């Protein structure tokens, strides 16, 4: 009997607890959007029908995880829950020294802080720094250099591993700057900044060899390591029959350490860790900084129950059926948008679909914030909340305070894990198809007030 490929037919879970989504009217949405000053960050979530603002901490926990919460050990030192988390992290990453933190950026602050203290004028190199990673590197007066492969800049043309680091450039930079001034190479898996695109095992292996030859440590920023492992399974032939857990283990085997925002692939709403293979000077300094800023070594920034849920979530996030469904649902949304005439970064990444707004609205006035205008229009039309990655987020202004156009104008639809069903995605595709057929209805926006830094979070805008 031929087996039906059910993995891509339905969600591999059933629903035990529900939460209503907002069913709104056009009049209410317009009122809400005006009150939010045309900035979806200011919209109270109870007015949002489909929330694609972020996949960070927005996932649904399983019954196993909810059950695990009740077994949390809240001892200050030596909590059972800590050892459970440590075991899970060690088993996946091979990193013996595990420091729990409240979320990814706390790990970044600790690591970049201790590296910057070594000497001035250092450069950290990555396939692409995530924005909080870059902010932490720069806040510590170091340079954050991104060297993604060329393919990642061609949004329309599919390639299997657009998240890769440019190996030739990596060699060149090491030669030019000297290994002594490059304290760290970061491989972000998947590459969030470049569209959630995966990094191949071959690329990780090659980057590691270059780093090893130069004596530079390589760390994984592994918020989405499980999605990356599944992409490797699907797209790198020799891994087709290997489990995501085994693939992940090999990915980590090339690194000297890693950190994770567990709000992503570890299926929890809050949490993270920083981990090292060796107990050297970095691990020692990190422990000191952990106690200073997060908490004692056995809990960092987490409660015992959080560590229980995280330990369970790390393993669940590697489940083959879950991962197949996860990547399939993102692909389904991406292909649906493409078929509806909405250009995207192709192929879709693991956690999000990115609309290429410059291509979608070629005649839209640059000065009118095309991607932000589309974000507002998506909310007005269907109660869908997404995020602009364009001139508002980049926030560049000239000497007179005029907003400068950006090279890219994207709208990101980040998909929370295990939260929305296929019919929710069908609804989004239908709304976007309607928008694609009625582009003239999209109104431009202008900024009426914005702070100097990280403007997009709190800027106030108005329709023109
Ligand atoms: C989310 C994320 C971070 C930051 O983690 P937080 O938990 O948001 O502090 C760092 N790196 C990557 C790749 C991320 O996706």
Tab-separated table of C-alpha atoms and ligand atoms in Angstrom:
chain	number	residue	atom	x	y	z
A	1	UNK	CA	0.000	0.000	0.000
A	2	UNK	CA	1.293	3.409	-0.872
A	3	UNK	CA	1.431	5.570	2.211
A	4	UNK	CA	-0.051	9.036	2.056
A	5	UNK	CA	2.526	11.700	2.845
A	6	UNK	CA	0.432	12.938	5.741
A	7	UNK	CA	3.247	15.019	7.201
A	8	UNK	CA	2.413	17.825	4.846
A	9	UNK	CA	-1.361	17.371	5.036
A	10	UNK	CA	-2.151	18.463	8.580
A	11	UNK	CA	-0.799	19.857	11.820
A	12	UNK	CA	0.826	16.986	13.793
A	13	UNK	CA	-0.933	18.013	17.024
A	14	UNK	CA	-4.445	18.439	18.296
A	15	UNK	CA	-5.724	21.384	20.284
A	16	UNK	CA	-6.476	21.045	23.993
A	17	UNK	CA	-6.811	24.698	24.913
A	18	UNK	CA	-8.108	27.524	22.777
A	19	UNK	CA	-7.810	31.278	22.755
A	20	UNK	CA	-10.170	33.405	20.693
A	21	UNK	CA	-8.761	35.504	17.876
A	22	UNK	CA	-10.199	38.956	17.304
A	23	UNK	CA	-12.968	39.077	14.743
A	24	UNK	CA	-13.149	42.744	13.840
A	25	UNK	CA	-14.853	45.142	11.459
A	26	UNK	CA	-13.154	47.463	8.992
A	27	UNK	CA	-14.393	50.483	10.968
A	28	UNK	CA	-12.901	49.162	14.223
A	29	UNK	CA	-9.572	48.367	12.585
A	30	UNK	CA	-9.312	51.855	11.132
A	31	UNK	CA	-10.093	53.368	14.523
A	32	UNK	CA	-7.472	51.157	16.194
A	33	UNK	CA	-4.838	51.910	13.569
A	34	UNK	CA	-5.365	55.668	13.862
A	35	UNK	CA	-5.114	55.455	17.633
A	36	UNK	CA	-1.898	53.438	17.204
A	37	UNK	CA	-0.512	56.249	15.007
A	38	UNK	CA	-0.141	53.868	12.040
A	39	UNK	CA	2.443	51.839	13.917
A	40	UNK	CA	1.371	48.208	14.544
A	41	UNK	CA	3.721	48.004	17.551
A	42	UNK	CA	1.204	50.294	19.288
A	43	UNK	CA	-1.843	48.101	18.560
A	44	UNK	CA	-3.214	46.247	21.614
A	45	UNK	CA	-3.026	42.546	20.663
A	46	UNK	CA	-6.729	41.963	21.371
A	47	UNK	CA	-7.460	43.851	18.141
A	48	UNK	CA	-5.241	41.618	16.003
A	49	UNK	CA	-6.731	38.671	14.094
A	50	UNK	CA	-3.519	37.047	12.832
A	51	UNK	CA	-0.368	38.160	14.616
A	52	UNK	CA	2.732	37.754	12.458
A	53	UNK	CA	4.747	40.442	14.252
A	54	UNK	CA	7.318	37.919	15.490
A	55	UNK	CA	7.944	34.215	16.092
A	56	UNK	CA	9.832	35.071	19.283
A	57	UNK	CA	8.218	33.746	22.437
A	58	UNK	CA	4.850	33.512	20.697
A	59	UNK	CA	4.706	29.734	20.258
A	60	UNK	CA	2.338	27.275	21.933
A	61	UNK	CA	3.715	24.863	24.517
A	62	UNK	CA	2.778	21.178	24.465
A	63	UNK	CA	0.965	19.232	27.200
A	64	UNK	CA	4.362	17.761	28.099
A	65	UNK	CA	5.780	21.223	28.639
A	66	UNK	CA	2.768	22.446	30.634
A	67	UNK	CA	3.057	19.308	32.751
A	68	UNK	CA	6.795	19.905	33.199
A	69	UNK	CA	6.084	23.354	34.645
A	70	UNK	CA	4.521	21.707	37.688
A	71	UNK	CA	7.700	19.739	38.375
A	72	UNK	CA	9.939	22.810	38.436
A	73	UNK	CA	12.457	22.845	41.277
A	74	UNK	CA	12.763	26.411	42.563
A	75	UNK	CA	15.859	25.796	44.708
A	76	UNK	CA	18.326	28.647	44.451
A	77	UNK	CA	21.343	26.385	44.035
A	78	UNK	CA	21.564	22.956	42.481
A	79	UNK	CA	17.954	22.808	41.328
A	80	UNK	CA	16.912	19.535	39.709
A	81	UNK	CA	15.438	21.580	36.845
A	82	UNK	CA	18.844	23.096	36.113
A	83	UNK	CA	20.457	19.672	35.709
A	84	UNK	CA	17.645	18.652	33.378
A	85	UNK	CA	18.253	21.707	31.235
A	86	UNK	CA	22.015	21.210	31.371
A	87	UNK	CA	21.601	17.593	30.242
A	88	UNK	CA	19.417	18.588	27.296
A	89	UNK	CA	21.817	21.326	26.160
A	90	UNK	CA	24.853	19.061	26.595
A	91	UNK	CA	23.199	16.247	24.716
A	92	UNK	CA	22.368	18.425	21.695
A	93	UNK	CA	25.296	20.844	21.578
A	94	UNK	CA	28.119	18.863	23.142
A	95	UNK	CA	28.866	21.961	25.222
A	96	UNK	CA	29.686	20.907	28.769
A	97	UNK	CA	29.458	24.345	30.404
A	98	UNK	CA	25.893	25.674	30.327
A	99	UNK	CA	24.776	29.088	31.614
A	100	UNK	CA	21.010	29.774	31.720
A	101	UNK	CA	19.955	33.329	30.779
A	102	UNK	CA	16.563	35.017	30.546
A	103	UNK	CA	16.749	35.417	26.755
A	104	UNK	CA	19.196	35.517	23.855
A	105	UNK	CA	20.406	39.077	24.180
A	106	UNK	CA	21.558	38.471	27.779
A	107	UNK	CA	23.946	35.828	26.435
A	108	UNK	CA	25.066	38.315	23.785
A	109	UNK	CA	25.703	41.007	26.378
A	110	UNK	CA	27.792	38.643	28.499
A	111	UNK	CA	29.821	37.252	25.591
A	112	UNK	CA	30.472	40.539	23.766
A	113	UNK	CA	31.311	42.223	27.073
A	114	UNK	CA	34.038	39.763	28.003
A	115	UNK	CA	35.464	39.750	24.481
A	116	UNK	CA	35.569	43.545	24.266
A	117	UNK	CA	37.441	43.689	27.567
A	118	UNK	CA	40.351	41.779	25.964
A	119	UNK	CA	41.548	44.725	23.835
A	120	UNK	CA	40.253	47.592	21.671
A	121	UNK	CA	39.693	47.588	17.907
A	122	UNK	CA	38.289	44.079	17.396
A	123	UNK	CA	35.973	42.904	14.617
A	124	UNK	CA	33.394	40.137	14.921
A	125	UNK	CA	32.512	38.446	11.648
A	126	UNK	CA	29.256	36.646	10.827
A	127	UNK	CA	27.107	35.309	8.011
A	128	UNK	CA	24.864	38.101	9.367
A	129	UNK	CA	24.480	39.437	12.888
A	130	UNK	CA	20.939	39.472	14.210
A	131	UNK	CA	19.974	43.026	15.243
A	132	UNK	CA	20.397	42.516	19.017
A	133	UNK	CA	23.726	40.763	18.366
A	134	UNK	CA	24.935	43.697	16.284
A	135	UNK	CA	23.681	46.172	18.890
A	136	UNK	CA	25.602	44.353	21.639
A	137	UNK	CA	28.786	44.132	19.559
A	138	UNK	CA	28.587	47.842	18.710
A	139	UNK	CA	27.626	48.893	22.236
A	140	UNK	CA	30.921	47.285	23.263
A	141	UNK	CA	32.777	49.395	20.674
A	142	UNK	CA	33.576	46.517	18.345
A	143	UNK	CA	32.820	46.214	14.645
A	144	UNK	CA	30.099	43.771	13.499
A	145	UNK	CA	30.859	42.622	9.958
A	146	UNK	CA	28.315	40.661	7.874
A	147	UNK	CA	29.526	38.548	4.983
A	148	UNK	CA	26.561	36.559	3.634
A	149	UNK	CA	26.899	34.795	0.281
A	150	UNK	CA	26.001	36.710	-2.890
A	151	UNK	CA	22.889	34.584	-3.543
A	152	UNK	CA	21.207	36.006	-0.467
A	153	UNK	CA	20.920	39.437	-2.107
A	154	UNK	CA	18.958	38.068	-5.080
A	155	UNK	CA	15.516	37.834	-3.469
A	156	UNK	CA	13.669	36.316	-6.424
A	157	UNK	CA	16.097	33.577	-7.398
A	158	UNK	CA	15.814	30.417	-5.284
A	159	UNK	CA	18.920	28.758	-3.857
A	160	UNK	CA	19.018	26.018	-1.225
A	161	UNK	CA	21.304	27.716	1.320
A	162	UNK	CA	21.010	31.470	1.063
A	163	UNK	CA	22.020	31.781	4.737
A	164	UNK	CA	25.625	30.688	4.119
A	165	UNK	CA	28.715	32.718	4.973
A	166	UNK	CA	30.984	33.789	2.103
A	167	UNK	CA	34.043	31.594	2.685
A	168	UNK	CA	36.322	33.457	0.262
A	169	UNK	CA	35.491	36.759	1.952
A	170	UNK	CA	36.075	35.204	5.375
A	171	UNK	CA	39.588	34.153	4.325
A	172	UNK	CA	40.237	37.575	2.826
A	173	UNK	CA	39.110	39.451	5.941
A	174	UNK	CA	41.233	37.262	8.207
A	175	UNK	CA	44.224	37.945	5.972
A	176	UNK	CA	43.589	41.698	5.846
A	177	UNK	CA	42.693	42.369	9.467
A	178	UNK	CA	44.795	39.643	11.032
A	179	UNK	CA	43.384	36.839	13.170
A	180	UNK	CA	44.530	38.617	16.332
A	181	UNK	CA	41.886	41.315	15.825
A	182	UNK	CA	39.068	38.885	15.032
A	183	UNK	CA	38.124	37.327	18.370
A	184	UNK	CA	35.026	35.493	17.128
A	185	UNK	CA	33.172	34.246	14.064
A	186	UNK	CA	29.410	33.835	14.510
A	187	UNK	CA	27.330	31.499	12.397
A	188	UNK	CA	23.673	32.460	12.796
A	189	UNK	CA	21.466	29.422	12.108
A	190	UNK	CA	19.128	29.970	10.453
A	191	UNK	CA	20.223	33.355	9.154
A	192	UNK	CA	17.434	35.537	10.550
A	193	UNK	CA	18.636	38.846	9.095
A	194	UNK	CA	18.871	37.405	5.581
A	195	UNK	CA	15.316	36.056	5.514
A	196	UNK	CA	15.524	33.082	7.892
A	197	UNK	CA	17.530	31.229	5.259
A	198	UNK	CA	19.402	28.043	6.199
A	199	UNK	CA	23.143	27.437	6.401
A	200	UNK	CA	24.435	24.189	4.911
A	201	UNK	CA	26.501	21.670	6.855
A	202	UNK	CA	29.200	21.994	4.210
A	203	UNK	CA	29.353	25.754	4.844
A	204	UNK	CA	29.509	25.341	8.645
A	205	UNK	CA	32.261	22.741	8.224
A	206	UNK	CA	34.232	24.916	5.827
A	207	UNK	CA	33.907	28.046	7.970
A	208	UNK	CA	35.053	26.026	10.978
A	209	UNK	CA	38.135	24.805	9.095
A	210	UNK	CA	39.061	28.378	8.123
A	211	UNK	CA	38.580	29.533	11.718
A	212	UNK	CA	40.555	26.617	13.141
A	213	UNK	CA	43.487	27.305	10.816
A	214	UNK	CA	43.498	30.931	11.975
A	215	UNK	CA	42.957	30.076	15.646
A	216	UNK	CA	39.645	31.966	15.815
A	217	UNK	CA	36.765	30.500	17.836
A	218	UNK	CA	33.488	29.937	16.005
A	219	UNK	CA	30.160	30.092	17.885
A	220	UNK	CA	26.651	29.313	16.715
A	221	UNK	CA	23.883	31.847	17.370
A	222	UNK	CA	21.472	28.947	17.356
A	223	UNK	CA	17.968	30.386	17.949
A	224	UNK	CA	16.663	28.340	14.999
A	225	UNK	CA	19.113	25.415	14.915
A	226	UNK	CA	16.328	22.818	14.632
A	227	UNK	CA	14.741	24.447	11.579
A	228	UNK	CA	18.241	24.694	10.109
A	229	UNK	CA	18.851	20.992	10.792
A	230	UNK	CA	15.610	20.104	9.023
A	231	UNK	CA	16.583	22.184	5.978
A	232	UNK	CA	19.914	20.327	5.882
A	233	UNK	CA	18.007	17.029	5.975
A	234	UNK	CA	15.786	18.136	3.103
A	235	UNK	CA	18.387	19.826	0.924
A	236	UNK	CA	21.792	18.241	1.549
A	237	UNK	CA	21.692	14.779	0.032
A	238	UNK	CA	23.933	12.913	2.452
A	239	UNK	CA	21.709	13.914	5.401
A	240	UNK	CA	18.383	12.701	3.983
A	241	UNK	CA	18.280	9.660	6.258
A	242	UNK	CA	19.778	11.238	9.379
A	243	UNK	CA	17.613	12.509	12.237
A	244	UNK	CA	17.432	16.271	12.977
A	245	UNK	CA	18.993	15.570	16.398
A	246	UNK	CA	22.017	13.878	14.825
A	247	UNK	CA	22.305	16.651	12.243
A	248	UNK	CA	22.142	19.271	14.998
A	249	UNK	CA	24.866	17.428	16.911
A	250	UNK	CA	27.117	17.552	13.885
A	251	UNK	CA	26.382	21.291	13.372
A	252	UNK	CA	27.431	22.000	16.958
A	253	UNK	CA	30.459	19.695	16.729
A	254	UNK	CA	32.242	22.296	14.600
A	255	UNK	CA	31.746	25.137	17.116
A	256	UNK	CA	33.520	26.050	20.342
A	257	UNK	CA	30.337	27.360	21.890
A	258	UNK	CA	26.855	28.696	21.243
A	259	UNK	CA	24.007	30.756	22.601
A	260	UNK	CA	20.312	30.469	22.088
A	261	UNK	CA	17.257	32.617	22.291
A	262	UNK	CA	15.053	29.721	23.344
A	263	UNK	CA	11.964	31.768	22.499
A	264	UNK	CA	12.361	30.418	18.979
A	265	UNK	CA	13.069	26.735	18.268
A	266	UNK	CA	12.933	25.615	21.911
A	267	UNK	CA	9.192	26.306	21.974
A	268	UNK	CA	9.095	28.349	25.166
A	269	UNK	CA	7.826	31.861	25.770
A	270	UNK	CA	10.949	33.037	27.591
A	271	UNK	CA	14.458	31.693	28.136
A	272	UNK	CA	17.897	31.100	26.732
A	273	UNK	CA	21.394	29.851	27.410
A	274	UNK	CA	25.075	30.422	26.697
A	275	UNK	CA	27.300	27.362	26.453
A	276	UNK	CA	30.983	26.584	26.049
A	277	UNK	CA	32.862	23.425	25.137
A	278	UNK	CA	35.886	24.299	27.236
A	279	UNK	CA	36.215	25.729	30.713
A	280	UNK	CA	38.655	28.447	29.690
A	281	UNK	CA	38.950	32.147	30.463
A	282	UNK	CA	35.759	33.007	28.529
A	283	UNK	CA	33.628	30.523	30.468
A	284	UNK	CA	35.034	31.783	33.768
A	285	UNK	CA	34.406	35.453	32.893
A	286	UNK	CA	30.938	34.561	31.621
A	287	UNK	CA	30.061	32.915	34.943
A	288	UNK	CA	31.134	36.072	36.778
A	289	UNK	CA	29.035	38.253	34.476
A	290	UNK	CA	26.077	35.861	34.792
A	291	UNK	CA	26.028	36.183	38.564
A	292	UNK	CA	26.466	39.940	38.317
A	293	UNK	CA	23.670	40.575	35.835
A	294	UNK	CA	21.333	37.582	35.545
A	295	UNK	CA	21.392	35.364	38.604
A	296	UNK	CA	23.203	32.443	40.204
A	297	UNK	CA	24.839	29.850	37.943
A	298	UNK	CA	22.039	27.303	38.346
A	299	UNK	CA	19.198	29.501	37.146
A	300	UNK	CA	20.611	32.634	35.476
A	301	UNK	CA	17.548	34.575	34.432
A	302	UNK	CA	15.043	31.716	34.687
A	303	UNK	CA	12.793	30.117	37.249
A	304	UNK	CA	12.970	26.362	37.815
A	305	UNK	CA	9.697	25.749	35.962
A	306	UNK	CA	10.986	27.741	32.977
A	307	UNK	CA	14.052	25.505	32.814
A	308	UNK	CA	11.813	22.405	32.925
A	309	UNK	CA	9.707	23.643	30.004
A	310	UNK	CA	12.838	24.611	28.100
A	311	UNK	CA	14.503	21.231	28.612
A	312	UNK	CA	11.383	19.546	27.232
A	313	UNK	CA	10.974	22.095	24.413
A	314	UNK	CA	14.541	21.679	23.166
A	315	UNK	CA	13.878	18.016	22.388
A	316	UNK	CA	10.337	18.568	21.065
A	317	UNK	CA	11.656	21.204	18.700
A	318	UNK	CA	13.767	18.494	17.058
A	319	UNK	CA	10.843	16.147	16.425
A	320	UNK	CA	10.886	15.200	12.784
A	321	UNK	CA	7.128	15.405	12.247
A	322	UNK	CA	6.895	18.760	13.949
A	323	UNK	CA	9.782	20.151	11.875
A	324	UNK	CA	8.386	18.830	8.599
A	325	UNK	CA	5.069	20.510	9.410
A	326	UNK	CA	6.810	23.714	10.506
A	327	UNK	CA	8.817	24.177	7.305
A	328	UNK	CA	5.872	23.059	5.206
A	329	UNK	CA	3.536	25.649	6.726
A	330	UNK	CA	6.007	28.458	6.004
A	331	UNK	CA	6.463	27.153	2.471
A	332	UNK	CA	2.669	26.911	2.039
A	333	UNK	CA	2.193	30.546	3.000
A	334	UNK	CA	5.107	31.680	0.829
A	335	UNK	CA	3.946	29.789	-2.260
A	336	UNK	CA	0.402	30.979	-1.640
A	337	UNK	CA	1.531	34.583	-1.675
A	338	UNK	CA	3.620	34.042	-4.801
A	339	UNK	CA	0.633	32.489	-6.579
A	340	UNK	CA	-1.483	35.473	-5.505
A	341	UNK	CA	0.965	37.843	-7.188
A	342	UNK	CA	2.909	38.873	-4.100
A	343	UNK	CA	6.701	38.637	-4.618
A	344	UNK	CA	8.689	37.204	-1.701
A	345	UNK	CA	12.227	36.272	-0.749
A	346	UNK	CA	12.317	32.923	-2.511
A	347	UNK	CA	12.390	30.224	-1.276
A	348	UNK	CA	10.647	31.094	2.000
A	349	UNK	CA	12.821	30.701	5.110
A	350	UNK	CA	12.060	28.602	8.162
A	351	UNK	CA	10.202	30.984	10.429
A	352	UNK	CA	8.918	33.739	8.190
A	353	UNK	CA	7.877	34.885	4.757
A	354	UNK	CA	9.307	38.194	3.548
A	355	UNK	CA	7.399	40.266	0.998
A	356	UNK	CA	9.632	42.159	-1.446
A	357	UNK	CA	7.749	45.466	-1.383
A	358	UNK	CA	9.956	47.256	-3.923
A	359	UNK	CA	8.911	44.635	-6.430
A	360	UNK	CA	5.301	44.464	-5.238
A	361	UNK	CA	4.778	48.255	-5.361
A	362	UNK	CA	7.309	49.478	-7.939
A	363	UNK	CA	5.560	52.823	-8.463
A	364	UNK	CA	5.022	53.626	-4.809
A	365	UNK	CA	6.789	56.813	-3.716
A	366	UNK	CA	9.980	55.941	-1.822
A	367	UNK	CA	9.480	58.847	0.571
A	368	UNK	CA	6.088	57.427	1.615
A	369	UNK	CA	7.500	54.381	3.467
A	370	UNK	CA	6.289	51.655	1.074
A	371	UNK	CA	6.726	48.694	3.423
A	372	UNK	CA	5.236	50.506	6.423
A	373	UNK	CA	2.310	51.595	4.226
A	374	UNK	CA	1.718	47.974	3.249
A	375	UNK	CA	1.931	46.836	6.874
A	376	UNK	CA	-0.776	49.367	7.793
A	377	UNK	CA	-2.890	48.333	4.839
A	378	UNK	CA	-2.658	44.643	5.789
A	379	UNK	CA	-3.976	45.463	9.226
A	380	UNK	CA	-6.759	47.634	7.833
A	381	UNK	CA	-7.784	44.989	5.305
A	382	UNK	CA	-7.600	41.808	7.348
A	383	UNK	CA	-6.452	42.483	10.910
A	384	UNK	CA	-3.071	40.976	10.044
A	385	UNK	CA	-0.095	42.351	11.950
A	386	UNK	CA	3.330	42.155	10.307
A	387	UNK	CA	6.537	44.138	10.588
A	388	UNK	CA	8.302	46.579	8.289
A	389	UNK	CA	11.953	46.054	7.411
A	390	UNK	CA	12.687	49.201	5.469
A	391	UNK	CA	13.388	52.872	5.846
A	392	UNK	CA	11.523	53.176	9.147
A	393	UNK	CA	13.416	50.279	10.761
A	394	UNK	CA	16.781	51.410	9.385
A	395	UNK	CA	15.951	54.886	10.657
A	396	UNK	CA	18.494	56.871	8.635
A	397	UNK	CA	17.929	60.624	8.464
A	398	UNK	CA	19.969	63.311	6.728
A	399	UNK	CA	21.411	66.402	8.406
A	400	UNK	CA	18.088	68.223	8.038
A	401	UNK	CA	16.204	65.338	9.603
A	402	UNK	CA	14.656	64.066	6.340
A	403	UNK	CA	14.130	60.316	6.174
A	404	UNK	CA	16.446	58.569	3.743
A	405	UNK	CA	15.292	55.770	1.423
A	406	UNK	CA	16.479	52.226	2.178
A	407	UNK	CA	18.054	49.703	-0.185
A	408	UNK	CA	15.448	47.136	0.742
A	409	UNK	CA	11.765	47.451	1.590
A	410	UNK	CA	10.446	44.210	3.089
A	411	UNK	CA	7.425	43.148	5.092
A	412	UNK	CA	8.084	40.173	7.351
A	413	UNK	CA	5.327	37.726	8.230
A	414	UNK	CA	6.838	35.741	11.114
A	415	UNK	CA	4.866	32.620	11.967
A	416	UNK	CA	4.425	31.688	15.633
A	417	UNK	CA	5.051	27.985	16.305
A	418	UNK	CA	2.067	25.607	16.640
A	419	UNK	CA	-0.332	28.561	16.931
A	420	UNK	CA	-2.123	28.974	13.599
A	421	UNK	CA	-3.697	26.288	11.447
A	422	UNK	CA	-3.723	25.908	7.698
A	423	UNK	CA	-7.064	27.699	7.478
A	424	UNK	CA	-5.553	30.728	9.201
A	425	UNK	CA	-2.854	30.722	6.521
A	426	UNK	CA	-5.517	30.405	3.798
A	427	UNK	CA	-7.210	33.462	5.241
A	428	UNK	CA	-3.952	35.445	5.093
A	429	UNK	CA	-3.360	34.357	1.495
A	430	UNK	CA	-6.883	35.465	0.586
A	431	UNK	CA	-6.401	38.880	2.187
A	432	UNK	CA	-3.062	39.333	0.398
A	433	UNK	CA	-4.585	38.285	-2.934
A	434	UNK	CA	-7.246	40.943	-2.442
A	435	UNK	CA	-4.572	43.533	-1.690
A	436	UNK	CA	-2.570	42.465	-4.757
A	437	UNK	CA	-5.619	43.097	-6.940
A	438	UNK	CA	-6.372	46.477	-5.356
A	439	UNK	CA	-2.946	48.028	-4.885
A	440	UNK	CA	-4.310	51.516	-5.547
A	441	UNK	CA	-6.100	51.421	-2.174
A	442	UNK	CA	-2.763	51.447	-0.322
A	443	UNK	CA	-2.170	54.858	1.222
A	444	UNK	CA	1.276	56.261	1.901
A	445	UNK	CA	2.373	57.307	5.379
A	446	UNK	CA	4.696	59.912	6.848
A	447	UNK	CA	6.449	60.152	10.200
A	448	UNK	CA	5.125	62.811	12.545
A	449	UNK	CA	7.345	61.916	15.495
A	450	UNK	CA	10.210	59.477	16.079
A	451	UNK	CA	12.978	58.999	18.634
A	452	UNK	CA	16.609	59.101	17.496
A	453	UNK	CA	17.403	55.396	17.939
A	454	UNK	CA	15.310	52.266	17.258
A	455	UNK	CA	12.670	54.572	15.764
A	456	UNK	CA	10.371	51.903	14.369
A	457	UNK	CA	9.269	50.580	17.767
A	458	UNK	CA	7.675	53.807	18.923
A	459	UNK	CA	7.430	56.151	15.916
A	460	UNK	CA	4.138	57.962	15.310
A	461	UNK	CA	2.943	58.172	11.726
A	462	UNK	CA	0.020	59.559	9.755
A	463	UNK	CA	-1.597	58.772	6.425
A	464	UNK	CA	-0.945	61.145	3.549
B	1	LIG	C1	15.846	36.424	18.707
B	1	LIG	C2	17.267	36.306	18.366
B	1	LIG	C3	18.257	36.799	19.210
B	1	LIG	C4	17.954	37.583	20.473
B	1	LIG	O1	17.274	36.858	21.382
B	1	LIG	P1	16.165	37.457	22.380
B	1	LIG	O2	15.645	36.252	23.057
B	1	LIG	O3	15.158	38.187	21.565
B	1	LIG	O4	16.883	38.373	23.319
B	1	LIG	C5	19.575	36.597	18.833
B	1	LIG	N1	19.896	35.976	17.691
B	1	LIG	C6	18.963	35.507	16.861
B	1	LIG	C7	19.375	34.823	15.599
B	1	LIG	C8	17.617	35.670	17.153
B	1	LIG	O5	16.695	35.220	16.294
